[in-house]
Amino acid sequence: MRDCSVVNLAYSRVVVRLRAQAEAAEAEYIAKHIPGAPFTNPPVSVQRNGTTRSRSRPSSRAPSPSRPAPASAPQFGSPFRSPLFKLRRAPMLRVFVPSPDGDWLSDTSVLECEAQLRRAGVTKLLRAGDVIWDIAVGDEGNIGKLIWDGNFLIDLDYSYSPCGDLPQYLHTLAFPPSYFHRVIRTSPAASPQGSNPIVHMNVSPWGEEIAANLLLLQDRMRTGVHFSQGSRHNVVRWVHRSSFVIRPPPAPVAARYGPNRTRIAPPRIPIPGTDLFVDPGWYGTVVIEAEGTNEGLADMQARCGAVFPQRTRKPANGKARDSRKVFRLMREKSRPGEIWMRTVTDQERLM
């Protein structure tokens, strides 16, 4: 068992060092071949005194319009591709901690995972959003996978999917839209939850734009395969659809270089209430869909903040406010420069 731990920690050390080498090589490539290119956001890092420190340590362990035209957003990044590490994609590091409680890692097991990372000298190289997999537990779905939040390892969120989704403590806008693709697995496409992952996003800063673009439309969709007939069917449904544009802040050309010809990062968009910034992968159009019902419209309006007149209802508690930030990222419709999302309501909660 000790040999298994040593091997997996050595693997994790190699992965984080390959990431550092790939990022250094990309920076050198940009400086040499693309002198006027803007920076991508630096990797998310959370300080111990920062506002994004996870609050989950004490209680994270549970008991066992017509379609809008896409905005012409610039594509950030560079043509550089590392042969050893895929940049702007979450790394999956490994530990080996047998769990006496089965698939669910106990507090003691999670603390031992953190201790292994510290002993291996990996903790100081971790970043918020890094995925840690305890391979001693298994390889089914997301069993044994934990997320580093900048200070601790935290669980996935099983509120909307039995397979697990990213917890609300990680700000989705701080990561590229495809950052966790195929690293955190999703439910099968034929399941009630579908294969679209849960994301947490506060869209109220763009509430006025969402309100101005809000439309009630008919939309065609294909149903799942009917097992008795083996075919799909087209159905028509009503949806409330809107969109907003995340525009990159302008950077004067003269400000791209400092006095010693050192490159200066352009302005970035802060995420309200945090010390983080919007990742350039989100720059462009974001399309939001909700059910074409009165309830779907009310939910969409509530997510826009104080733009719409407030209906007479009880003040929203913290749980209700958090539920207004839950969406599903619609992978089949999304593409670079145009991200599609669907609102998720409390009726879809599993726990």
PDB file of C-alpha atoms in Angstrom, residues 78-327:
ATOM      1  CA  SER A  78      -2.288  31.661 -28.276  1.00  0.00           C
ATOM      2  CA  PRO A  79      -1.609  29.016 -30.918  1.00  0.00           C
ATOM      3  CA  PHE A  80       0.885  27.451 -28.514  1.00  0.00           C
ATOM      4  CA  ARG A  81       0.086  23.851 -27.617  1.00  0.00           C
ATOM      5  CA  SER A  82       2.158  21.945 -25.107  1.00  0.00           C
ATOM      6  CA  PRO A  83       2.802  18.303 -26.082  1.00  0.00           C
ATOM      7  CA  LEU A  84       2.855  17.290 -22.400  1.00  0.00           C
ATOM      8  CA  PHE A  85       0.062  19.245 -20.699  1.00  0.00           C
ATOM      9  CA  LYS A  86      -3.272  20.632 -21.887  1.00  0.00           C
ATOM     10  CA  LEU A  87      -3.454  24.239 -20.752  1.00  0.00           C
ATOM     11  CA  ARG A  88      -6.731  25.761 -19.528  1.00  0.00           C
ATOM     12  CA  ARG A  89      -7.926  22.321 -18.460  1.00  0.00           C
ATOM     13  CA  ALA A  90      -8.138  21.106 -14.853  1.00  0.00           C
ATOM     14  CA  PRO A  91      -5.372  18.672 -13.890  1.00  0.00           C
ATOM     15  CA  MET A  92      -6.369  15.493 -12.077  1.00  0.00           C
ATOM     16  CA  LEU A  93      -3.859  14.614  -9.394  1.00  0.00           C
ATOM     17  CA  ARG A  94      -3.785  11.291  -7.578  1.00  0.00           C
ATOM     18  CA  VAL A  95      -3.541  10.078  -4.015  1.00  0.00           C
ATOM     19  CA  PHE A  96      -3.971   6.602  -2.553  1.00  0.00           C
ATOM     20  CA  VAL A  97      -5.994   6.466   0.671  1.00  0.00           C
ATOM     21  CA  PRO A  98      -8.064   3.294   1.243  1.00  0.00           C
ATOM     22  CA  SER A  99     -11.514   4.148   2.599  1.00  0.00           C
ATOM     23  CA  PRO A 100     -12.953   1.890   5.320  1.00  0.00           C
ATOM     24  CA  ASP A 101     -16.371   3.500   4.716  1.00  0.00           C
ATOM     25  CA  GLY A 102     -16.676   2.371   1.102  1.00  0.00           C
ATOM     26  CA  ASP A 103     -17.221   4.805  -1.759  1.00  0.00           C
ATOM     27  CA  TRP A 104     -17.849   7.779   0.520  1.00  0.00           C
ATOM     28  CA  LEU A 105     -14.687   9.309   1.954  1.00  0.00           C
ATOM     29  CA  SER A 106     -14.928  10.089   5.657  1.00  0.00           C
ATOM     30  CA  ASP A 107     -13.460  13.181   7.310  1.00  0.00           C
ATOM     31  CA  THR A 108     -10.473  11.112   8.386  1.00  0.00           C
ATOM     32  CA  SER A 109      -9.860   9.892   4.835  1.00  0.00           C
ATOM     33  CA  VAL A 110     -10.075  13.419   3.408  1.00  0.00           C
ATOM     34  CA  LEU A 111      -7.619  14.707   6.008  1.00  0.00           C
ATOM     35  CA  GLU A 112      -5.243  11.881   5.107  1.00  0.00           C
ATOM     36  CA  CYS A 113      -5.503  12.880   1.427  1.00  0.00           C
ATOM     37  CA  GLU A 114      -4.490  16.413   2.389  1.00  0.00           C
ATOM     38  CA  ALA A 115      -1.660  15.059   4.555  1.00  0.00           C
ATOM     39  CA  GLN A 116      -0.308  12.982   1.658  1.00  0.00           C
ATOM     40  CA  LEU A 117      -0.265  16.053  -0.579  1.00  0.00           C
ATOM     41  CA  ARG A 118       1.601  18.035   2.082  1.00  0.00           C
ATOM     42  CA  ARG A 119       4.170  15.297   2.619  1.00  0.00           C
ATOM     43  CA  ALA A 120       4.766  15.135  -1.122  1.00  0.00           C
ATOM     44  CA  GLY A 121       5.322  18.903  -1.300  1.00  0.00           C
ATOM     45  CA  VAL A 122       2.439  19.314  -3.750  1.00  0.00           C
ATOM     46  CA  THR A 123       0.152  21.540  -1.664  1.00  0.00           C
ATOM     47  CA  LYS A 124       2.130  24.720  -2.344  1.00  0.00           C
ATOM     48  CA  LEU A 125       1.751  24.097  -6.089  1.00  0.00           C
ATOM     49  CA  LEU A 126      -2.014  23.481  -6.009  1.00  0.00           C
ATOM     50  CA  ARG A 127      -4.545  26.004  -7.315  1.00  0.00           C
ATOM     51  CA  ALA A 128      -8.223  26.435  -6.701  1.00  0.00           C
ATOM     52  CA  GLY A 129     -10.070  24.099  -9.063  1.00  0.00           C
ATOM     53  CA  ASP A 130      -7.451  21.332  -9.128  1.00  0.00           C
ATOM     54  CA  VAL A 131      -9.079  17.890  -8.982  1.00  0.00           C
ATOM     55  CA  ILE A 132      -7.700  15.278  -6.570  1.00  0.00           C
ATOM     56  CA  TRP A 133      -8.671  11.650  -7.176  1.00  0.00           C
ATOM     57  CA  ASP A 134      -8.299   8.973  -4.525  1.00  0.00           C
ATOM     58  CA  ILE A 135      -7.761   6.014  -6.815  1.00  0.00           C
ATOM     59  CA  ALA A 136      -8.042   3.558  -3.921  1.00  0.00           C
ATOM     60  CA  VAL A 137     -11.816   4.165  -3.893  1.00  0.00           C
ATOM     61  CA  GLY A 138     -12.599   3.277  -7.515  1.00  0.00           C
ATOM     62  CA  ASP A 139     -13.185   4.608 -11.014  1.00  0.00           C
ATOM     63  CA  GLU A 140     -16.965   4.801 -11.353  1.00  0.00           C
ATOM     64  CA  GLY A 141     -18.368   8.222 -12.118  1.00  0.00           C
ATOM     65  CA  ASN A 142     -16.763  10.771  -9.825  1.00  0.00           C
ATOM     66  CA  ILE A 143     -16.188   8.430  -6.889  1.00  0.00           C
ATOM     67  CA  GLY A 144     -13.175   9.498  -4.858  1.00  0.00           C
ATOM     68  CA  LYS A 145     -12.815  12.905  -6.561  1.00  0.00           C
ATOM     69  CA  LEU A 146     -12.327  16.031  -4.478  1.00  0.00           C
ATOM     70  CA  ILE A 147     -11.755  19.680  -5.410  1.00  0.00           C
ATOM     71  CA  TRP A 148      -9.024  21.890  -3.999  1.00  0.00           C
ATOM     72  CA  ASP A 149     -10.634  25.218  -3.069  1.00  0.00           C
ATOM     73  CA  GLY A 150      -7.381  27.014  -2.282  1.00  0.00           C
ATOM     74  CA  ASN A 151      -7.186  25.843   1.322  1.00  0.00           C
ATOM     75  CA  PHE A 152      -8.882  22.471   1.694  1.00  0.00           C
ATOM     76  CA  LEU A 153     -10.199  19.509  -0.252  1.00  0.00           C
ATOM     77  CA  ILE A 154     -13.986  19.720  -0.602  1.00  0.00           C
ATOM     78  CA  ASP A 155     -16.620  17.352  -1.935  1.00  0.00           C
ATOM     79  CA  LEU A 156     -18.556  17.567  -5.131  1.00  0.00           C
ATOM     80  CA  ASP A 157     -22.146  18.763  -4.894  1.00  0.00           C
ATOM     81  CA  TYR A 158     -24.772  16.036  -5.249  1.00  0.00           C
ATOM     82  CA  SER A 159     -27.814  18.323  -4.962  1.00  0.00           C
ATOM     83  CA  TYR A 160     -28.763  18.095  -8.639  1.00  0.00           C
ATOM     84  CA  SER A 161     -27.022  14.978  -9.916  1.00  0.00           C
ATOM     85  CA  PRO A 162     -26.182  11.553  -8.449  1.00  0.00           C
ATOM     86  CA  CYS A 163     -22.893  11.744 -10.346  1.00  0.00           C
ATOM     87  CA  GLY A 164     -21.827  14.977  -8.630  1.00  0.00           C
ATOM     88  CA  ASP A 165     -21.175  18.522  -9.854  1.00  0.00           C
ATOM     89  CA  LEU A 166     -18.828  21.344  -8.980  1.00  0.00           C
ATOM     90  CA  PRO A 167     -19.621  22.917  -5.583  1.00  0.00           C
ATOM     91  CA  GLN A 168     -20.959  26.445  -5.354  1.00  0.00           C
ATOM     92  CA  TYR A 169     -17.789  27.611  -3.575  1.00  0.00           C
ATOM     93  CA  LEU A 170     -15.963  27.630  -6.928  1.00  0.00           C
ATOM     94  CA  HIS A 171     -16.878  30.638  -9.071  1.00  0.00           C
ATOM     95  CA  THR A 172     -17.631  29.319 -12.549  1.00  0.00           C
ATOM     96  CA  LEU A 173     -16.739  32.572 -14.294  1.00  0.00           C
ATOM     97  CA  ALA A 174     -13.179  32.374 -12.952  1.00  0.00           C
ATOM     98  CA  PHE A 175     -12.485  29.251 -15.037  1.00  0.00           C
ATOM     99  CA  PRO A 176     -12.699  28.605 -18.796  1.00  0.00           C
ATOM    100  CA  PRO A 177     -16.101  27.112 -19.768  1.00  0.00           C
ATOM    101  CA  SER A 178     -14.500  23.759 -20.670  1.00  0.00           C
ATOM    102  CA  TYR A 179     -12.047  23.690 -17.752  1.00  0.00           C
ATOM    103  CA  PHE A 180     -13.559  20.595 -16.093  1.00  0.00           C
ATOM    104  CA  HIS A 181     -14.783  18.868 -19.256  1.00  0.00           C
ATOM    105  CA  ARG A 182     -14.125  15.104 -19.033  1.00  0.00           C
ATOM    106  CA  VAL A 183     -12.307  15.632 -15.748  1.00  0.00           C
ATOM    107  CA  ILE A 184     -15.501  15.851 -13.689  1.00  0.00           C
ATOM    108  CA  ARG A 185     -17.801  13.333 -15.327  1.00  0.00           C
ATOM    109  CA  THR A 186     -21.468  14.081 -15.943  1.00  0.00           C
ATOM    110  CA  SER A 187     -24.555  11.883 -15.851  1.00  0.00           C
ATOM    111  CA  PRO A 188     -25.447   9.869 -18.974  1.00  0.00           C
ATOM    112  CA  ALA A 189     -27.307  11.778 -21.677  1.00  0.00           C
ATOM    113  CA  ALA A 190     -30.320   9.468 -21.272  1.00  0.00           C
ATOM    114  CA  SER A 191     -30.633  10.198 -17.537  1.00  0.00           C
ATOM    115  CA  PRO A 192     -33.223  12.681 -16.214  1.00  0.00           C
ATOM    116  CA  GLN A 193     -30.415  15.136 -15.423  1.00  0.00           C
ATOM    117  CA  GLY A 194     -28.814  14.809 -18.868  1.00  0.00           C
ATOM    118  CA  SER A 195     -25.117  15.232 -19.588  1.00  0.00           C
ATOM    119  CA  ASN A 196     -25.021  19.012 -19.136  1.00  0.00           C
ATOM    120  CA  PRO A 197     -23.012  20.048 -16.051  1.00  0.00           C
ATOM    121  CA  ILE A 198     -24.178  22.364 -13.292  1.00  0.00           C
ATOM    122  CA  VAL A 199     -22.556  25.811 -13.101  1.00  0.00           C
ATOM    123  CA  HIS A 200     -22.985  28.545 -10.493  1.00  0.00           C
ATOM    124  CA  MET A 201     -23.141  32.092 -11.801  1.00  0.00           C
ATOM    125  CA  ASN A 202     -24.548  35.403 -10.618  1.00  0.00           C
ATOM    126  CA  VAL A 203     -25.994  37.077 -13.728  1.00  0.00           C
ATOM    127  CA  SER A 204     -27.533  40.073 -11.926  1.00  0.00           C
ATOM    128  CA  PRO A 205     -24.711  42.437 -13.075  1.00  0.00           C
ATOM    129  CA  TRP A 206     -26.074  41.927 -16.604  1.00  0.00           C
ATOM    130  CA  GLY A 207     -29.725  42.065 -15.470  1.00  0.00           C
ATOM    131  CA  GLU A 208     -30.702  45.109 -17.557  1.00  0.00           C
ATOM    132  CA  GLU A 209     -29.338  43.554 -20.740  1.00  0.00           C
ATOM    133  CA  ILE A 210     -31.095  40.266 -19.976  1.00  0.00           C
ATOM    134  CA  ALA A 211     -34.375  42.117 -19.397  1.00  0.00           C
ATOM    135  CA  ALA A 212     -34.039  44.034 -22.679  1.00  0.00           C
ATOM    136  CA  ASN A 213     -33.431  40.844 -24.701  1.00  0.00           C
ATOM    137  CA  LEU A 214     -36.027  38.630 -22.997  1.00  0.00           C
ATOM    138  CA  LEU A 215     -38.385  36.873 -25.449  1.00  0.00           C
ATOM    139  CA  LEU A 216     -40.974  34.093 -25.355  1.00  0.00           C
ATOM    140  CA  LEU A 217     -40.247  31.729 -28.248  1.00  0.00           C
ATOM    141  CA  GLN A 218     -41.175  28.373 -29.670  1.00  0.00           C
ATOM    142  CA  ASP A 219     -38.283  25.946 -29.728  1.00  0.00           C
ATOM    143  CA  ARG A 220     -37.950  22.548 -31.361  1.00  0.00           C
ATOM    144  CA  MET A 221     -36.141  19.791 -29.519  1.00  0.00           C
ATOM    145  CA  ARG A 222     -35.505  16.111 -30.081  1.00  0.00           C
ATOM    146  CA  THR A 223     -36.741  13.670 -27.476  1.00  0.00           C
ATOM    147  CA  GLY A 224     -34.720  10.758 -26.178  1.00  0.00           C
ATOM    148  CA  VAL A 225     -34.787   7.394 -27.920  1.00  0.00           C
ATOM    149  CA  HIS A 226     -38.027   5.526 -27.345  1.00  0.00           C
ATOM    150  CA  PHE A 227     -36.956   1.983 -26.508  1.00  0.00           C
ATOM    151  CA  SER A 228     -39.999   0.304 -28.050  1.00  0.00           C
ATOM    152  CA  GLN A 229     -39.622   2.169 -31.357  1.00  0.00           C
ATOM    153  CA  GLY A 230     -35.908   3.017 -31.342  1.00  0.00           C
ATOM    154  CA  SER A 231     -36.499   6.493 -32.764  1.00  0.00           C
ATOM    155  CA  ARG A 232     -36.406  10.146 -31.762  1.00  0.00           C
ATOM    156  CA  HIS A 233     -39.219  12.638 -32.135  1.00  0.00           C
ATOM    157  CA  ASN A 234     -39.292  16.392 -32.632  1.00  0.00           C
ATOM    158  CA  VAL A 235     -41.442  18.278 -30.158  1.00  0.00           C
ATOM    159  CA  VAL A 236     -42.265  21.979 -29.892  1.00  0.00           C
ATOM    160  CA  ARG A 237     -42.020  23.751 -26.557  1.00  0.00           C
ATOM    161  CA  TRP A 238     -42.201  27.321 -25.313  1.00  0.00           C
ATOM    162  CA  VAL A 239     -39.117  28.865 -23.748  1.00  0.00           C
ATOM    163  CA  HIS A 240     -38.148  32.221 -22.323  1.00  0.00           C
ATOM    164  CA  ARG A 241     -34.832  33.117 -23.898  1.00  0.00           C
ATOM    165  CA  SER A 242     -32.500  36.031 -23.393  1.00  0.00           C
ATOM    166  CA  SER A 243     -28.833  36.860 -23.777  1.00  0.00           C
ATOM    167  CA  PHE A 244     -26.121  39.183 -22.590  1.00  0.00           C
ATOM    168  CA  VAL A 245     -22.603  39.940 -23.748  1.00  0.00           C
ATOM    169  CA  ILE A 246     -19.481  39.787 -21.603  1.00  0.00           C
ATOM    170  CA  ARG A 247     -17.297  42.359 -23.284  1.00  0.00           C
ATOM    171  CA  PRO A 248     -13.537  42.398 -22.781  1.00  0.00           C
ATOM    172  CA  PRO A 249     -12.390  45.703 -21.319  1.00  0.00           C
ATOM    173  CA  PRO A 250     -10.475  47.803 -23.860  1.00  0.00           C
ATOM    174  CA  ALA A 251      -6.731  48.018 -23.409  1.00  0.00           C
ATOM    175  CA  PRO A 252      -4.853  50.896 -25.073  1.00  0.00           C
ATOM    176  CA  VAL A 253      -2.055  49.649 -27.283  1.00  0.00           C
ATOM    177  CA  ALA A 254       0.339  52.072 -25.656  1.00  0.00           C
ATOM    178  CA  ALA A 255      -0.301  50.482 -22.263  1.00  0.00           C
ATOM    179  CA  ARG A 256       0.670  46.958 -23.278  1.00  0.00           C
ATOM    180  CA  TYR A 257       4.312  47.551 -22.453  1.00  0.00           C
ATOM    181  CA  GLY A 258       5.998  49.103 -19.453  1.00  0.00           C
ATOM    182  CA  PRO A 259       9.045  51.361 -19.407  1.00  0.00           C
ATOM    183  CA  ASN A 260      11.445  48.435 -19.856  1.00  0.00           C
ATOM    184  CA  ARG A 261       9.374  46.809 -22.605  1.00  0.00           C
ATOM    185  CA  THR A 262       7.878  44.437 -20.057  1.00  0.00           C
ATOM    186  CA  ARG A 263       4.373  43.338 -20.976  1.00  0.00           C
ATOM    187  CA  ILE A 264       1.516  44.725 -18.893  1.00  0.00           C
ATOM    188  CA  ALA A 265      -1.669  42.723 -18.487  1.00  0.00           C
ATOM    189  CA  PRO A 266      -4.785  44.483 -19.869  1.00  0.00           C
ATOM    190  CA  PRO A 267      -7.718  45.356 -17.589  1.00  0.00           C
ATOM    191  CA  ARG A 268      -9.866  42.464 -16.431  1.00  0.00           C
ATOM    192  CA  ILE A 269     -13.502  42.127 -15.377  1.00  0.00           C
ATOM    193  CA  PRO A 270     -13.845  41.571 -11.617  1.00  0.00           C
ATOM    194  CA  ILE A 271     -16.378  39.057 -10.316  1.00  0.00           C
ATOM    195  CA  PRO A 272     -18.608  40.992  -7.854  1.00  0.00           C
ATOM    196  CA  GLY A 273     -18.093  40.079  -4.217  1.00  0.00           C
ATOM    197  CA  THR A 274     -14.793  38.283  -4.803  1.00  0.00           C
ATOM    198  CA  ASP A 275     -11.168  39.044  -5.572  1.00  0.00           C
ATOM    199  CA  LEU A 276     -11.373  36.965  -8.766  1.00  0.00           C
ATOM    200  CA  PHE A 277     -11.751  37.939 -12.428  1.00  0.00           C
ATOM    201  CA  VAL A 278     -13.815  36.661 -15.353  1.00  0.00           C
ATOM    202  CA  ASP A 279     -11.830  34.228 -17.489  1.00  0.00           C
ATOM    203  CA  PRO A 280     -11.460  35.410 -21.125  1.00  0.00           C
ATOM    204  CA  GLY A 281     -13.033  32.137 -22.275  1.00  0.00           C
ATOM    205  CA  TRP A 282     -16.391  33.633 -21.269  1.00  0.00           C
ATOM    206  CA  TYR A 283     -15.995  36.763 -23.383  1.00  0.00           C
ATOM    207  CA  GLY A 284     -18.790  36.845 -25.948  1.00  0.00           C
ATOM    208  CA  THR A 285     -22.515  36.096 -25.889  1.00  0.00           C
ATOM    209  CA  VAL A 286     -24.161  34.106 -23.095  1.00  0.00           C
ATOM    210  CA  VAL A 287     -27.646  32.794 -23.932  1.00  0.00           C
ATOM    211  CA  ILE A 288     -30.017  31.870 -21.090  1.00  0.00           C
ATOM    212  CA  GLU A 289     -33.143  29.732 -21.420  1.00  0.00           C
ATOM    213  CA  ALA A 290     -35.969  29.139 -18.947  1.00  0.00           C
ATOM    214  CA  GLU A 291     -39.242  27.259 -19.151  1.00  0.00           C
ATOM    215  CA  GLY A 292     -41.923  29.061 -21.133  1.00  0.00           C
ATOM    216  CA  THR A 293     -44.248  29.249 -18.137  1.00  0.00           C
ATOM    217  CA  ASN A 294     -45.146  31.984 -15.675  1.00  0.00           C
ATOM    218  CA  GLU A 295     -42.965  30.243 -13.109  1.00  0.00           C
ATOM    219  CA  GLY A 296     -40.064  30.118 -15.562  1.00  0.00           C
ATOM    220  CA  LEU A 297     -40.477  33.829 -16.295  1.00  0.00           C
ATOM    221  CA  ALA A 298     -40.570  34.696 -12.583  1.00  0.00           C
ATOM    222  CA  ASP A 299     -37.421  32.667 -11.997  1.00  0.00           C
ATOM    223  CA  MET A 300     -35.627  34.417 -14.861  1.00  0.00           C
ATOM    224  CA  GLN A 301     -36.682  37.821 -13.527  1.00  0.00           C
ATOM    225  CA  ALA A 302     -35.534  36.975 -10.002  1.00  0.00           C
ATOM    226  CA  ARG A 303     -32.054  36.169 -11.326  1.00  0.00           C
ATOM    227  CA  CYS A 304     -31.783  39.653 -12.844  1.00  0.00           C
ATOM    228  CA  GLY A 305     -31.707  41.376  -9.464  1.00  0.00           C
ATOM    229  CA  ALA A 306     -33.643  44.604  -8.958  1.00  0.00           C
ATOM    230  CA  VAL A 307     -34.302  45.222 -12.666  1.00  0.00           C
ATOM    231  CA  PHE A 308     -37.890  43.933 -12.512  1.00  0.00           C
ATOM    232  CA  PRO A 309     -40.484  45.116  -9.950  1.00  0.00           C
ATOM    233  CA  GLN A 310     -40.328  42.868  -6.924  1.00  0.00           C
ATOM    234  CA  ARG A 311     -43.410  40.738  -6.390  1.00  0.00           C
ATOM    235  CA  THR A 312     -44.943  40.479  -2.944  1.00  0.00           C
ATOM    236  CA  ARG A 313     -43.256  37.497  -1.361  1.00  0.00           C
ATOM    237  CA  LYS A 314     -41.215  36.535   1.666  1.00  0.00           C
ATOM    238  CA  PRO A 315     -37.632  37.814   1.663  1.00  0.00           C
ATOM    239  CA  ALA A 316     -35.288  35.298   0.081  1.00  0.00           C
ATOM    240  CA  ASN A 317     -32.986  33.490   2.484  1.00  0.00           C
ATOM    241  CA  GLY A 318     -29.421  32.481   1.685  1.00  0.00           C
ATOM    242  CA  LYS A 319     -30.449  29.133   0.210  1.00  0.00           C
ATOM    243  CA  ALA A 320     -32.986  30.785  -2.112  1.00  0.00           C
ATOM    244  CA  ARG A 321     -30.432  33.354  -3.257  1.00  0.00           C
ATOM    245  CA  ASP A 322     -27.906  30.618  -4.000  1.00  0.00           C
ATOM    246  CA  SER A 323     -30.494  28.677  -6.024  1.00  0.00           C
ATOM    247  CA  ARG A 324     -30.825  31.681  -8.380  1.00  0.00           C
ATOM    248  CA  LYS A 325     -27.215  31.149  -9.438  1.00  0.00           C
ATOM    249  CA  VAL A 326     -27.671  27.548 -10.609  1.00  0.00           C
ATOM    250  CA  PHE A 327     -27.647  26.808 -14.357  1.00  0.00           C
TER     251      PHE A 327
END
